[in-house]
Amino acid sequence: MADYKLRELATKRIKQGGKLIKARDFQNEDKAKHFIEGDVVILNDFDNQFLGKILVGRQNKGVGWLITTYQDEYWNDSLVYYVLEEAFEGREAFFNSTETTAFRVFNGEGDGIGGVTIDWYDHYVQINWYSKGIYEYRHWFFEAIKQLLPEVKGVYETLRFQTDDLEPIQLVSGAEAPDPLVVKENNLNYAVHLGESWMTGIFLDQRDVRDFIKTQANGMSVLNIFSYTGAFSVAASVGGSDHTVSVDVANRSMELTSEQFALNDIEVEDSKHEIRVMDVFNYLDYATKNNITFDLIVSDPPSFARTKKKMFRVEEDYSNLAKQLFKLTNPNGMTILSTNHSGYALEDFRDDMVAATQELNGTYYLIQQFSLPEDFPTSPDEESSYLKVLVFYREN
């Protein structure tokens, strides 16, 4: 293991709890760019004193994640076992719950090891690998899971880093999960499909937002754009929504959203629960032209999207999208704006959305914010606290 010296600002960030190390953090940036995936590198501070050790694994414009600040602690299978054991013990309430059977059991750097997350789907596990570096040590994780969670029925893995010669999604041990696998979240049923895509059918990090929508939606008309499998719409319907419209351009969204409604004994009728497979922006133009408005609108767009006629980038285009959504929100209604773009800082997102309201007629208030739920612990790195959700209330 070679020693490398960090710049002063990077040293301060690490001492304040930061975990992600970028090439520009090193005094010799060129050498850092040539680190080998999976290597362990010793960090020294700008006074040349020991600072910590990183595992090289390129992710989020970083070259690696801090794994320890102790000089006599080493990267090995025992460390992986200990860190996973501590994380799993911290989820004891989730493991014991009968109301929620899908949650995150290990959240990368927030739980002590960056570049990997582990999700629990009612006794099936999906491991997400974000770099080649951490993937080199996958067998340590498999063995720790086998020992710490013997009740696991099957383990899947997804590779989120670029690779040409590895299977990106596969079952690595145990039995295949039923398709669909039905999980619970706050006593609502959701279908997940393991082994098909890294998107399983439900975004676990939005659990608190879905629960909020369920508590607010009684008697409301709800528009859910970029709806994916319609989980927000299901939560609204169970909460008493009079009318939901789910809009997504993906052809399979019709099938998957209908499936989610059916699992909760909700009949999908055109008059009450609409599922529209079309360009979201075309639907918004249609709603605007025809004066179709809603009591609650929820928007969770991808960071980047391209359709035949439209290209959308969150940082550049969300303000204009938000203005259109605010206009389509009825007085005494709510607009919920979400982004998971780690590069869009909360302060910037909040300022941009508030500024958008100030360009419109009507009075809007930012009444609530959501971030990652408790099973998604984070580090102080801005890339770690990626989820930002703002709830606006329209008074008139």
GROMACS .gro file of C-alpha atoms in nm:
model
  396
    1MET     CA    1   0.000   0.000   0.000
    2ALA     CA    2   0.142   0.335  -0.106
    3ASP     CA    3   0.094   0.658   0.091
    4TYR     CA    4  -0.068   0.958  -0.075
    5LYS     CA    5  -0.107   1.309   0.055
    6LEU     CA    6  -0.437   1.498   0.041
    7ARG     CA    7  -0.490   1.870  -0.005
    8GLU     CA    8  -0.592   2.081   0.293
    9LEU     CA    9  -0.962   2.117   0.206
   10ALA     CA   10  -0.995   1.744   0.141
   11THR     CA   11  -0.829   1.672   0.475
   12LYS     CA   12  -1.083   1.890   0.654
   13ARG     CA   13  -1.371   1.720   0.472
   14ILE     CA   14  -1.249   1.374   0.573
   15LYS     CA   15  -1.202   1.480   0.935
   16GLN     CA   16  -1.563   1.602   0.930
   17GLY     CA   17  -1.684   1.258   0.822
   18GLY     CA   18  -1.661   1.268   0.443
   19LYS     CA   19  -1.606   0.933   0.271
   20LEU     CA   20  -1.581   0.994  -0.105
   21ILE     CA   21  -1.231   1.074  -0.234
   22LYS     CA   22  -1.182   1.237  -0.574
   23ALA     CA   23  -0.867   1.267  -0.784
   24ARG     CA   24  -0.853   1.643  -0.727
   25ASP     CA   25  -0.832   1.582  -0.352
   26PHE     CA   26  -0.474   1.454  -0.389
   27GLN     CA   27  -0.174   1.681  -0.407
   28ASN     CA   28  -0.051   1.460  -0.690
   29GLU     CA   29  -0.372   1.434  -0.890
   30ASP     CA   30  -0.214   1.257  -1.189
   31LYS     CA   31  -0.102   0.960  -0.979
   32ALA     CA   32  -0.449   0.927  -0.830
   33LYS     CA   33  -0.598   0.894  -1.176
   34HIS     CA   34  -0.395   0.576  -1.226
   35PHE     CA   35  -0.503   0.392  -0.913
   36ILE     CA   36  -0.601   0.029  -0.980
   37GLU     CA   37  -0.956  -0.081  -0.899
   38GLY     CA   38  -0.967  -0.279  -0.575
   39ASP     CA   39  -0.638  -0.149  -0.437
   40VAL     CA   40  -0.614  -0.005  -0.085
   41VAL     CA   41  -0.446   0.336  -0.063
   42ILE     CA   42  -0.322   0.503   0.255
   43LEU     CA   43  -0.413   0.869   0.291
   44ASN     CA   44  -0.201   1.126   0.470
   45ASP     CA   45  -0.323   1.473   0.560
   46PHE     CA   46  -0.159   1.793   0.435
   47ASP     CA   47   0.076   1.776   0.737
   48ASN     CA   48   0.177   1.426   0.622
   49GLN     CA   49   0.010   1.250   0.917
   50PHE     CA   50  -0.197   0.934   0.874
   51LEU     CA   51  -0.557   1.014   0.785
   52GLY     CA   52  -0.718   0.691   0.669
   53LYS     CA   53  -0.740   0.423   0.401
   54ILE     CA   54  -0.953   0.407   0.091
   55LEU     CA   55  -1.061   0.122  -0.132
   56VAL     CA   56  -1.020   0.227  -0.493
   57GLY     CA   57  -1.350   0.201  -0.677
   58ARG     CA   58  -1.453   0.470  -0.923
   59GLN     CA   59  -1.805   0.604  -0.866
   60ASN     CA   60  -1.977   0.945  -0.857
   61LYS     CA   61  -1.665   1.109  -1.005
   62GLY     CA   62  -1.467   0.970  -0.712
   63VAL     CA   63  -1.171   0.733  -0.717
   64GLY     CA   64  -1.262   0.554  -0.395
   65TRP     CA   65  -1.435   0.547  -0.058
   66LEU     CA   66  -1.280   0.579   0.285
   67ILE     CA   67  -1.295   0.243   0.464
   68THR     CA   68  -1.121   0.325   0.791
   69THR     CA   69  -0.953   0.604   0.983
   70TYR     CA   70  -0.761   0.356   1.203
   71GLN     CA   71  -0.404   0.275   1.108
   72ASP     CA   72  -0.420  -0.076   1.254
   73GLU     CA   73  -0.753  -0.168   1.088
   74TYR     CA   74  -0.722  -0.360   0.762
   75TRP     CA   75  -0.943  -0.426   0.462
   76ASN     CA   76  -1.030  -0.795   0.491
   77ASP     CA   77  -1.324  -1.034   0.522
   78SER     CA   78  -1.342  -0.978   0.899
   79LEU     CA   79  -1.395  -0.604   0.850
   80VAL     CA   80  -1.669  -0.668   0.595
   81TYR     CA   81  -1.839  -0.913   0.832
   82TYR     CA   82  -1.824  -0.669   1.123
   83VAL     CA   83  -1.960  -0.374   0.921
   84LEU     CA   84  -2.246  -0.580   0.776
   85GLU     CA   85  -2.329  -0.726   1.117
   86GLU     CA   86  -2.359  -0.378   1.266
   87ALA     CA   87  -2.579  -0.260   0.978
   88PHE     CA   88  -2.811  -0.561   0.996
   89GLU     CA   89  -2.850  -0.521   1.372
   90GLY     CA   90  -2.951  -0.160   1.310
   91ARG     CA   91  -3.243  -0.285   1.096
   92GLU     CA   92  -3.384  -0.513   1.366
   93ALA     CA   93  -3.714  -0.324   1.376
   94PHE     CA   94  -3.757  -0.372   1.002
   95PHE     CA   95  -3.673  -0.742   1.017
   96ASN     CA   96  -3.935  -0.785   1.291
   97SER     CA   97  -4.204  -0.587   1.110
   98THR     CA   98  -4.506  -0.757   0.956
   99GLU     CA   99  -4.622  -0.432   0.794
  100THR     CA  100  -4.307  -0.368   0.586
  101THR     CA  101  -4.111  -0.652   0.427
  102ALA     CA  102  -3.894  -0.460   0.179
  103PHE     CA  103  -3.620  -0.223   0.290
  104ARG     CA  104  -3.249  -0.146   0.262
  105VAL     CA  105  -3.025  -0.346   0.492
  106PHE     CA  106  -2.694  -0.189   0.388
  107ASN     CA  107  -2.652   0.158   0.240
  108GLY     CA  108  -2.294   0.185   0.125
  109GLU     CA  109  -2.087   0.466   0.276
  110GLY     CA  110  -2.364   0.551   0.523
  111ASP     CA  111  -2.314   0.207   0.677
  112GLY     CA  112  -1.935   0.210   0.646
  113ILE     CA  113  -1.838   0.070   0.305
  114GLY     CA  114  -1.902   0.273  -0.010
  115GLY     CA  115  -1.979   0.133  -0.352
  116VAL     CA  116  -2.229  -0.135  -0.250
  117THR     CA  117  -2.589  -0.147  -0.129
  118ILE     CA  118  -2.802  -0.441  -0.019
  119ASP     CA  119  -3.181  -0.454  -0.035
  120TRP     CA  120  -3.415  -0.699   0.139
  121TYR     CA  121  -3.729  -0.817  -0.038
  122ASP     CA  122  -3.913  -1.054   0.196
  123HIS     CA  123  -3.626  -1.302   0.244
  124TYR     CA  124  -3.465  -1.235  -0.095
  125VAL     CA  125  -3.163  -1.007  -0.123
  126GLN     CA  126  -3.039  -0.789  -0.406
  127ILE     CA  127  -2.681  -0.662  -0.390
  128ASN     CA  128  -2.596  -0.358  -0.604
  129TRP     CA  129  -2.230  -0.315  -0.700
  130TYR     CA  130  -2.130   0.034  -0.812
  131SER     CA  131  -1.761  -0.015  -0.896
  132LYS     CA  132  -1.520  -0.279  -1.016
  133GLY     CA  133  -1.309  -0.221  -0.707
  134ILE     CA  134  -1.567  -0.332  -0.452
  135TYR     CA  135  -1.688  -0.609  -0.684
  136GLU     CA  136  -1.345  -0.773  -0.656
  137TYR     CA  137  -1.436  -0.863  -0.297
  138ARG     CA  138  -1.793  -0.983  -0.358
  139HIS     CA  139  -1.724  -1.325  -0.207
  140TRP     CA  140  -1.656  -1.166   0.133
  141PHE     CA  141  -2.002  -1.012   0.120
  142PHE     CA  142  -2.168  -1.333   0.003
  143GLU     CA  143  -2.014  -1.526   0.290
  144ALA     CA  144  -2.107  -1.262   0.549
  145ILE     CA  145  -2.468  -1.257   0.429
  146LYS     CA  146  -2.481  -1.636   0.441
  147GLN     CA  147  -2.364  -1.637   0.802
  148LEU     CA  148  -2.553  -1.333   0.929
  149LEU     CA  149  -2.882  -1.388   0.744
  150PRO     CA  150  -2.927  -1.765   0.719
  151GLU     CA  151  -3.298  -1.715   0.651
  152VAL     CA  152  -3.227  -1.565   0.309
  153LYS     CA  153  -3.387  -1.769   0.031
  154GLY     CA  154  -3.198  -1.626  -0.263
  155VAL     CA  155  -2.931  -1.365  -0.344
  156TYR     CA  156  -2.930  -1.156  -0.661
  157GLU     CA  157  -2.667  -0.910  -0.777
  158THR     CA  158  -2.674  -0.618  -1.017
  159LEU     CA  159  -2.366  -0.451  -1.162
  160ARG     CA  160  -2.408  -0.072  -1.186
  161PHE     CA  161  -2.063  -0.016  -1.335
  162GLN     CA  162  -1.974  -0.055  -1.702
  163THR     CA  163  -1.863  -0.401  -1.801
  164ASP     CA  164  -1.839  -0.594  -2.126
  165ASP     CA  165  -1.768  -0.945  -2.003
  166LEU     CA  166  -1.981  -0.990  -1.690
  167GLU     CA  167  -2.348  -1.074  -1.652
  168PRO     CA  168  -2.502  -0.749  -1.522
  169ILE     CA  169  -2.795  -0.911  -1.337
  170GLN     CA  170  -2.806  -1.262  -1.201
  171LEU     CA  171  -2.903  -1.497  -0.921
  172VAL     CA  172  -2.581  -1.583  -0.738
  173SER     CA  173  -2.707  -1.822  -0.471
  174GLY     CA  174  -3.023  -1.987  -0.342
  175ALA     CA  175  -3.361  -2.016  -0.509
  176GLU     CA  176  -3.519  -1.791  -0.767
  177ALA     CA  177  -3.777  -1.551  -0.632
  178PRO     CA  178  -4.141  -1.582  -0.740
  179ASP     CA  179  -4.230  -1.354  -1.029
  180PRO     CA  180  -4.378  -1.131  -0.915
  181LEU     CA  181  -4.257  -1.135  -0.557
  182VAL     CA  182  -4.519  -0.956  -0.345
  183VAL     CA  183  -4.379  -0.742  -0.064
  184LYS     CA  184  -4.545  -0.519   0.192
  185GLU     CA  185  -4.481  -0.154   0.272
  186ASN     CA  186  -4.686  -0.004   0.555
  187ASN     CA  187  -4.944  -0.279   0.485
  188LEU     CA  188  -4.971  -0.196   0.113
  189ASN     CA  189  -4.882  -0.469  -0.137
  190TYR     CA  190  -4.628  -0.412  -0.412
  191ALA     CA  191  -4.496  -0.643  -0.681
  192VAL     CA  192  -4.123  -0.664  -0.745
  193HIS     CA  193  -3.946  -0.850  -1.022
  194LEU     CA  194  -3.598  -0.965  -0.922
  195GLY     CA  195  -3.338  -1.068  -1.176
  196GLU     CA  196  -3.482  -0.860  -1.462
  197SER     CA  197  -3.350  -0.509  -1.407
  198TRP     CA  198  -3.181  -0.304  -1.136
  199MET     CA  199  -3.520  -0.131  -1.110
  200THR     CA  200  -3.719  -0.397  -0.929
  201GLY     CA  201  -4.063  -0.235  -0.942
  202ILE     CA  202  -4.051  -0.009  -0.639
  203PHE     CA  203  -3.805   0.254  -0.522
  204LEU     CA  204  -3.749   0.174  -0.155
  205ASP     CA  205  -3.613   0.520  -0.079
  206GLN     CA  206  -3.955   0.678  -0.145
  207ARG     CA  207  -4.134   0.490   0.134
  208ASP     CA  208  -4.191   0.798   0.352
  209VAL     CA  209  -4.327   0.995   0.057
  210ARG     CA  210  -4.572   0.720  -0.036
  211ASP     CA  211  -4.692   0.707   0.323
  212PHE     CA  212  -4.738   1.086   0.325
  213ILE     CA  213  -4.942   1.069   0.004
  214LYS     CA  214  -5.160   0.796   0.152
  215THR     CA  215  -5.239   1.016   0.453
  216GLN     CA  216  -5.320   1.323   0.241
  217ALA     CA  217  -5.501   1.190  -0.065
  218ASN     CA  218  -5.852   1.133   0.072
  219GLY     CA  219  -6.101   1.289  -0.167
  220MET     CA  220  -5.826   1.428  -0.391
  221SER     CA  221  -5.764   1.397  -0.763
  222VAL     CA  222  -5.402   1.288  -0.814
  223LEU     CA  223  -5.162   1.317  -1.107
  224ASN     CA  224  -4.853   1.095  -1.093
  225ILE     CA  225  -4.603   1.171  -1.371
  226PHE     CA  226  -4.298   0.959  -1.455
  227SER     CA  227  -4.510   0.705  -1.270
  228TYR     CA  228  -4.303   0.390  -1.340
  229THR     CA  229  -4.516   0.114  -1.178
  230GLY     CA  230  -4.764   0.354  -1.022
  231ALA     CA  231  -4.663   0.310  -0.657
  232PHE     CA  232  -4.753   0.670  -0.567
  233SER     CA  233  -5.091   0.622  -0.735
  234VAL     CA  234  -5.159   0.305  -0.538
  235ALA     CA  235  -5.075   0.484  -0.212
  236ALA     CA  236  -5.308   0.769  -0.308
  237SER     CA  237  -5.589   0.531  -0.398
  238VAL     CA  238  -5.560   0.336  -0.074
  239GLY     CA  239  -5.564   0.673   0.103
  240GLY     CA  240  -5.901   0.756  -0.052
  241SER     CA  241  -5.817   0.942  -0.374
  242ASP     CA  242  -6.123   0.996  -0.594
  243HIS     CA  243  -5.925   0.992  -0.918
  244THR     CA  244  -5.566   0.904  -1.014
  245VAL     CA  245  -5.384   0.952  -1.343
  246SER     CA  246  -5.051   0.771  -1.388
  247VAL     CA  247  -4.839   0.881  -1.684
  248ASP     CA  248  -4.517   0.721  -1.810
  249VAL     CA  249  -4.370   0.678  -2.157
  250ALA     CA  250  -4.256   0.317  -2.097
  251ASN     CA  251  -4.481   0.064  -2.268
  252ARG     CA  252  -4.461  -0.176  -1.977
  253SER     CA  253  -4.594   0.082  -1.731
  254MET     CA  254  -4.952  -0.014  -1.820
  255GLU     CA  255  -4.897  -0.378  -1.723
  256LEU     CA  256  -4.689  -0.306  -1.415
  257THR     CA  257  -4.917  -0.033  -1.279
  258SER     CA  258  -5.228  -0.247  -1.332
  259GLU     CA  259  -5.050  -0.522  -1.141
  260GLN     CA  260  -4.983  -0.294  -0.842
  261PHE     CA  261  -5.346  -0.182  -0.827
  262ALA     CA  262  -5.473  -0.541  -0.849
  263LEU     CA  263  -5.253  -0.652  -0.559
  264ASN     CA  264  -5.436  -0.400  -0.342
  265ASP     CA  265  -5.782  -0.505  -0.463
  266ILE     CA  266  -5.831  -0.182  -0.660
  267GLU     CA  267  -6.009  -0.208  -0.992
  268VAL     CA  268  -5.853   0.003  -1.264
  269GLU     CA  269  -6.132   0.189  -1.438
  270ASP     CA  270  -6.075   0.460  -1.698
  271SER     CA  271  -6.304   0.694  -1.508
  272LYS     CA  272  -6.130   0.658  -1.172
  273HIS     CA  273  -5.775   0.526  -1.218
  274GLU     CA  274  -5.628   0.619  -1.555
  275ILE     CA  275  -5.300   0.473  -1.678
  276ARG     CA  276  -5.159   0.660  -1.973
  277VAL     CA  277  -4.861   0.532  -2.169
  278MET     CA  278  -4.735   0.847  -2.337
  279ASP     CA  279  -4.479   1.124  -2.323
  280VAL     CA  280  -4.527   1.303  -1.990
  281PHE     CA  281  -4.472   1.643  -2.150
  282ASN     CA  282  -4.738   1.574  -2.414
  283TYR     CA  283  -4.983   1.486  -2.139
  284LEU     CA  284  -4.906   1.805  -1.949
  285ASP     CA  285  -4.963   2.009  -2.263
  286TYR     CA  286  -5.293   1.826  -2.314
  287ALA     CA  287  -5.399   1.889  -1.953
  288THR     CA  288  -5.306   2.257  -1.980
  289LYS     CA  289  -5.494   2.302  -2.308
  290ASN     CA  290  -5.806   2.133  -2.171
  291ASN     CA  291  -5.799   2.297  -1.826
  292ILE     CA  292  -5.754   1.963  -1.647
  293THR     CA  293  -5.631   2.029  -1.294
  294PHE     CA  294  -5.555   1.818  -0.988
  295ASP     CA  295  -5.559   1.843  -0.610
  296LEU     CA  296  -5.227   1.661  -0.571
  297ILE     CA  297  -4.947   1.622  -0.823
  298VAL     CA  298  -4.634   1.414  -0.768
  299SER     CA  299  -4.332   1.436  -0.997
  300ASP     CA  300  -4.023   1.215  -0.973
  301PRO     CA  301  -3.843   1.250  -1.306
  302PRO     CA  302  -3.518   1.082  -1.410
  303SER     CA  303  -3.212   1.303  -1.395
  304PHE     CA  304  -3.196   1.286  -1.773
  305ALA     CA  305  -3.463   1.180  -2.020
  306ARG     CA  306  -3.500   1.195  -2.396
  307THR     CA  307  -3.810   1.131  -2.603
  308LYS     CA  308  -3.879   1.193  -2.972
  309LYS     CA  309  -3.951   1.562  -2.921
  310LYS     CA  310  -3.810   1.646  -2.580
  311MET     CA  311  -3.486   1.631  -2.384
  312PHE     CA  312  -3.502   1.684  -2.008
  313ARG     CA  313  -3.216   1.760  -1.770
  314VAL     CA  314  -3.311   1.803  -1.407
  315GLU     CA  315  -3.081   2.094  -1.322
  316GLU     CA  316  -3.170   2.289  -1.635
  317ASP     CA  317  -3.535   2.202  -1.695
  318TYR     CA  318  -3.704   2.118  -1.363
  319SER     CA  319  -3.799   2.482  -1.299
  320ASN     CA  320  -4.006   2.503  -1.616
  321LEU     CA  321  -4.165   2.167  -1.545
  322ALA     CA  322  -4.247   2.280  -1.191
  323LYS     CA  323  -4.415   2.598  -1.319
  324GLN     CA  324  -4.644   2.392  -1.538
  325LEU     CA  325  -4.726   2.158  -1.249
  326PHE     CA  326  -4.796   2.446  -1.010
  327LYS     CA  327  -5.044   2.586  -1.262
  328LEU     CA  328  -5.218   2.248  -1.286
  329THR     CA  329  -5.253   2.227  -0.907
  330ASN     CA  330  -5.589   2.334  -0.766
  331PRO     CA  331  -5.612   2.591  -0.483
  332ASN     CA  332  -5.580   2.409  -0.147
  333GLY     CA  333  -5.385   2.142  -0.332
  334MET     CA  334  -5.027   2.014  -0.316
  335THR     CA  335  -4.741   1.969  -0.560
  336ILE     CA  336  -4.473   1.715  -0.463
  337LEU     CA  337  -4.143   1.758  -0.648
  338SER     CA  338  -3.872   1.494  -0.616
  339THR     CA  339  -3.525   1.441  -0.756
  340ASN     CA  340  -3.259   1.179  -0.688
  341HIS     CA  341  -2.988   1.364  -0.882
  342SER     CA  342  -2.691   1.372  -0.646
  343GLY     CA  343  -2.534   1.664  -0.830
  344TYR     CA  344  -2.835   1.889  -0.772
  345ALA     CA  345  -2.776   2.027  -0.422
  346LEU     CA  346  -3.076   2.056  -0.192
  347GLU     CA  347  -3.024   2.429  -0.148
  348ASP     CA  348  -3.017   2.486  -0.524
  349PHE     CA  349  -3.319   2.262  -0.584
  350ARG     CA  350  -3.518   2.435  -0.312
  351ASP     CA  351  -3.420   2.783  -0.429
  352ASP     CA  352  -3.507   2.702  -0.790
  353MET     CA  353  -3.848   2.560  -0.703
  354VAL     CA  354  -3.936   2.849  -0.470
  355ALA     CA  355  -3.829   3.095  -0.740
  356ALA     CA  356  -4.058   2.916  -0.986
  357THR     CA  357  -4.359   2.978  -0.762
  358GLN     CA  358  -4.278   3.348  -0.745
  359GLU     CA  359  -4.319   3.384  -1.121
  360LEU     CA  360  -4.680   3.261  -1.109
  361ASN     CA  361  -5.018   3.388  -1.007
  362GLY     CA  362  -5.135   3.235  -0.682
  363THR     CA  363  -4.975   3.185  -0.344
  364TYR     CA  364  -4.756   2.881  -0.283
  365TYR     CA  365  -4.585   2.764   0.036
  366LEU     CA  366  -4.310   2.508   0.084
  367ILE     CA  367  -4.464   2.310   0.370
  368GLN     CA  368  -4.254   1.995   0.400
  369GLN     CA  369  -3.935   1.825   0.287
  370PHE     CA  370  -3.837   1.461   0.268
  371SER     CA  371  -3.496   1.301   0.234
  372LEU     CA  372  -3.380   0.941   0.261
  373PRO     CA  373  -3.563   0.720   0.514
  374GLU     CA  374  -3.400   0.576   0.824
  375ASP     CA  375  -3.277   0.256   0.655
  376PHE     CA  376  -3.074   0.474   0.415
  377PRO     CA  377  -2.808   0.627   0.645
  378THR     CA  378  -2.572   0.870   0.473
  379SER     CA  379  -2.231   1.029   0.505
  380PRO     CA  380  -2.177   1.408   0.488
  381ASP     CA  381  -2.086   1.377   0.117
  382GLU     CA  382  -2.344   1.551  -0.104
  383GLU     CA  383  -2.347   1.243  -0.329
  384SER     CA  384  -2.470   1.037  -0.033
  385SER     CA  385  -2.784   1.236   0.053
  386TYR     CA  386  -2.912   1.221  -0.302
  387LEU     CA  387  -3.291   1.218  -0.250
  388LYS     CA  388  -3.464   1.555  -0.220
  389VAL     CA  389  -3.844   1.588  -0.203
  390LEU     CA  390  -4.030   1.919  -0.164
  391VAL     CA  391  -4.401   1.955  -0.086
  392PHE     CA  392  -4.569   2.280  -0.190
  393TYR     CA  393  -4.917   2.389  -0.086
  394ARG     CA  394  -5.116   2.619  -0.313
  395GLU     CA  395  -5.337   2.856  -0.116
  396ASN     CA  396  -5.517   3.030  -0.404
   0.00000   0.00000   0.00000
